[in-house]
XYZ file of C-alpha atoms in Angstrom:
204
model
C 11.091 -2.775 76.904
C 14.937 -2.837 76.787
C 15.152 -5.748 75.393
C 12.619 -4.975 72.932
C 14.697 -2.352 71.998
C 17.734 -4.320 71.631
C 15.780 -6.800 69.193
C 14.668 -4.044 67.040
C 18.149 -2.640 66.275
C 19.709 -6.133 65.742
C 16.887 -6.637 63.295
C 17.911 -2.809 61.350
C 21.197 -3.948 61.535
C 21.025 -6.916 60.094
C 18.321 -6.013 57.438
C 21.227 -2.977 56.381
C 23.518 -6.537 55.305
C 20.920 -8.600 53.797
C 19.161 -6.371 51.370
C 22.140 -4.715 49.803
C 23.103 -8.846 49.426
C 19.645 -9.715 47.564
C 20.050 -6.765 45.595
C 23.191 -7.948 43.976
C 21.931 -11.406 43.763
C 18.676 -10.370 41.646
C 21.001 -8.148 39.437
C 23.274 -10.765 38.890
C 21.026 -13.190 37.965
C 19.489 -10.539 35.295
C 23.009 -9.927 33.685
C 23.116 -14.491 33.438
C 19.911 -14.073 31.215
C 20.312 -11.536 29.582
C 22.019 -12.462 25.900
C 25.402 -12.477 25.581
C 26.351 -9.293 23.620
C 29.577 -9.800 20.584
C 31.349 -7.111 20.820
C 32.926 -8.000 17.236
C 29.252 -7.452 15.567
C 28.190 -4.809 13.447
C 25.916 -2.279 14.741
C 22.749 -3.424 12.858
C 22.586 -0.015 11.080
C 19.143 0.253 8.464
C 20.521 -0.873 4.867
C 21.202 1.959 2.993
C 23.085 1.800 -1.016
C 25.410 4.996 0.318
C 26.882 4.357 -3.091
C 23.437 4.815 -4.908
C 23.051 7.918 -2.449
C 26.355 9.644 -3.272
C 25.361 9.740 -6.843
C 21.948 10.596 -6.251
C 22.996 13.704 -4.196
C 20.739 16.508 -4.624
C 18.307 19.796 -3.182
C 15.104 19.282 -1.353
C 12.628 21.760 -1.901
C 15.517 24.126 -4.329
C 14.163 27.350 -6.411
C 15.669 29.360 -8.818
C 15.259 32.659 -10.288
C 16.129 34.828 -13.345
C 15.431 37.340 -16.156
C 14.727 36.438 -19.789
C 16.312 38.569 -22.695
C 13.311 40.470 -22.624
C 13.166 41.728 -19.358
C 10.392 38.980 -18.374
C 11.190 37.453 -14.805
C 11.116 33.577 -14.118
C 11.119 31.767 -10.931
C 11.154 27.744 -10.718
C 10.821 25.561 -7.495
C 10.819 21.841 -7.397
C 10.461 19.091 -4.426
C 13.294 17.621 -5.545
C 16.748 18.206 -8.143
C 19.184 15.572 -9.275
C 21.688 16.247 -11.150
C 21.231 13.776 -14.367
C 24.233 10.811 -14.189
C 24.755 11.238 -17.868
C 24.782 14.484 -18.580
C 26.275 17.210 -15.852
C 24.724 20.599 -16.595
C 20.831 18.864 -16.850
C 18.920 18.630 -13.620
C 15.843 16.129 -13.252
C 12.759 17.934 -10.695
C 9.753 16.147 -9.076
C 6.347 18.568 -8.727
C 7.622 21.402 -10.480
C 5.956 25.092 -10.162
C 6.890 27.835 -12.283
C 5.923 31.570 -12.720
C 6.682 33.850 -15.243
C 5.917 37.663 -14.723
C 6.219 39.608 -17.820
C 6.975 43.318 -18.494
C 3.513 44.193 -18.786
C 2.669 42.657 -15.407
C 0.695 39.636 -16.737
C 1.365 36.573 -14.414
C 1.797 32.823 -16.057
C 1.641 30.281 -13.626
C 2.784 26.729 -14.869
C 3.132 23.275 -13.040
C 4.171 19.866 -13.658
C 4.788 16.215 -12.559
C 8.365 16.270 -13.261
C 10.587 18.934 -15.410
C 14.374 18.768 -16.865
C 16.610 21.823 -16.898
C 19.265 22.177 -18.840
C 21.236 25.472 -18.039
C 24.130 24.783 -20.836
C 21.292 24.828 -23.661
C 18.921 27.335 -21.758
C 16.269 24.939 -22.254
C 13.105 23.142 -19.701
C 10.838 20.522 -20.598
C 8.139 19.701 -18.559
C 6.399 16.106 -17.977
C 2.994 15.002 -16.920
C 0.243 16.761 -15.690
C 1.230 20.261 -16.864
C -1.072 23.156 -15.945
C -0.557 26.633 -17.837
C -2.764 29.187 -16.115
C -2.260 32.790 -17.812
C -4.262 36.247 -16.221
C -6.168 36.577 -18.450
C -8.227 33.353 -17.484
C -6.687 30.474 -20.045
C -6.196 26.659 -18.497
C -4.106 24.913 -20.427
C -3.426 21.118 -19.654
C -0.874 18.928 -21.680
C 1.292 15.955 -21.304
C 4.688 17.837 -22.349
C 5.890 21.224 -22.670
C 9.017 22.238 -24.082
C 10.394 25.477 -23.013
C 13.410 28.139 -22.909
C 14.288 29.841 -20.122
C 16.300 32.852 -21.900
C 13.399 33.810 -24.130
C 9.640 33.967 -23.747
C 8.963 30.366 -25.786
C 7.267 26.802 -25.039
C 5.487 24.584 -27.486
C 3.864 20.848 -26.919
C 4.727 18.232 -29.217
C 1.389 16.505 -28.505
C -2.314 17.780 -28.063
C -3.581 20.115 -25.659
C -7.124 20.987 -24.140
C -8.181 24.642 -22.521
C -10.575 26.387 -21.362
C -10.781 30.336 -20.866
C -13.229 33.367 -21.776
C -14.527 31.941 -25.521
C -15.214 28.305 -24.452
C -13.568 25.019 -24.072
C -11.050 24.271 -26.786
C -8.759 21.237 -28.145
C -5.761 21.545 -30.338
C -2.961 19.099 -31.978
C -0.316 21.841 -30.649
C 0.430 25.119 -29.110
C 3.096 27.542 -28.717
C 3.496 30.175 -26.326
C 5.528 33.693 -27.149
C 5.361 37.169 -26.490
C 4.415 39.939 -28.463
C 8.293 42.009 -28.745
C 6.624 45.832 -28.646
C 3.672 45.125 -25.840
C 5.410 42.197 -23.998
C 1.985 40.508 -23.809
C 1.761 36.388 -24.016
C 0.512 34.835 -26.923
C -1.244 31.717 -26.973
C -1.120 29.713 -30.627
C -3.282 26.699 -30.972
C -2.409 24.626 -34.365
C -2.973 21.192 -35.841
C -6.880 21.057 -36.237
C -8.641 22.700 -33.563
C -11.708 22.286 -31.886
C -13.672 24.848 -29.713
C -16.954 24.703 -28.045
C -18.077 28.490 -28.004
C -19.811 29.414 -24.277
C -21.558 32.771 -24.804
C -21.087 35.003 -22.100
C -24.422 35.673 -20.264
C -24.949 39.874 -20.017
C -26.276 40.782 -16.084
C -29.232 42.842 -16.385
C-alpha cells in the first residue's frame, strides 16, 4: 500500500510538469499558424468619401416652426435637410410633412416626396407626391407646390386632382390663400376644370 502510495504522488508530481509543458506547446504551435499580422497595414476601415460627407452634413429627422404675417402657425418636419452646395440659405428635405393651423382653427395638413426651403426668399416648394388635406374634407394631390412661408400662399404650376364634399374634381391649376377678415383657406381651381358631382345621400 506504501508503495502504492509513493507511485501515485510521483505520478501528480510529474503530471504538475508535463501538462503546463503541452500547454505551451499547443499554444505555440497556434501562434506558427496563425497569419502573420503587418503591423504597418491600415486598419481595413469600411470605405467611406468623408469628403462627400463633410459637404453633405446635415439634420436627421429636423422640424421647424413659425408664425405667418397673419397670425397663422406653420410647423415643417423632414427625414432629412441638406444644406444646398450652391446656394447657402436653401435647404433640400426628403418625406416632408407640414401643418398649417390658421386663426380660425382650421387645420391644413400637407406632405411631400421631397421639399426646398429657402429662408432668405421666405419661400417652399414641394416635389412629388404632394397631399393637401384641409378640415373641411378636400384631398388635393399634385406633382409640385410652390409655397411661402411668411404669408398664407401656394399655387401648382401643373394640374391637380381632388376630391372633397361636391365630388371628384380635376383642374390645370390651383392656388391656395386665405380670406384677410375670416382667416379661412381658400381653395382656387383654374385652367379648365372638371368635376364629377356626387350627391350627398339624405339619412332617413
Amino acid at each position: 500500500m506504501a508503495h502504492g502510495n509513493k507511485f501515485h504522488s510521483q505520478f501528480v508530481a510529474w503530471m504538475k510538469i508535463v501538462l503546463p509543458l503541452i500547454a505551451l506547446g499547443m499554444l505555440s504551435t497556434l501562434f506558427l499558424l496563425s497569419e502573420t499580422i503587418d503591423p504597418t497595414k491600415t486598419i481595413p476601415f469600411t470605405k467611406i468619401d468623408l469628403k462627400q460627407r463633410a459637404q453633405d452634413a446635415g439634420a436627421t429627422n429636423p422640424s421647424f416652426s413659425g408664425l405667418m404675417n397673419a397670425g397663422h402657425e406653420m410647423a415643417v418636419q423632414a427625414v432629412t435637410a441638406i444644406p444646398d452646395k450652391e446656394d447657402s440659405q436653401k435647404i433640400n428635405a426628403t418625406t416632408v410633412t407640414a401643418q398649417i393651423k390658421m386663426t380660425s382653427g382650421e387645420l391644413i395638413d400637407i406632405v411631400s416626396d421631397e421639399g426646398d426651403l429657402h429662408q432668405a426668399n421666405d419661400t417652399a416648394t414641394l416635389i412629388g407626391n404632394v397631399n393637401i388635406t384641409t378640415a373641411d374634407g378636400y384631398h388635393v394631390v399634385t406633382d409640385w407646390l410652390n409655397a411661402r412661408t411668411d404669408v398664407l400662399y401656394a399655387d401648382t404650376p401643373g394640374t391637380v386632382t381632388s376630391t372633397g364634399p361636391l365630388g371628384d374634381l380635376e383642374a390645370g391649376r390651383m392656388v391656395l390663400t386665405s380670406d384677410p377678415d375670416t382667416g379661412d383657406a381658400h381653395l382656387h381651381f383654374t385652367d379648365g376644370v372638371t368635376v364629377v358631382y356626387q350627391p350627398q345621400t339624405s339619412k332617413e
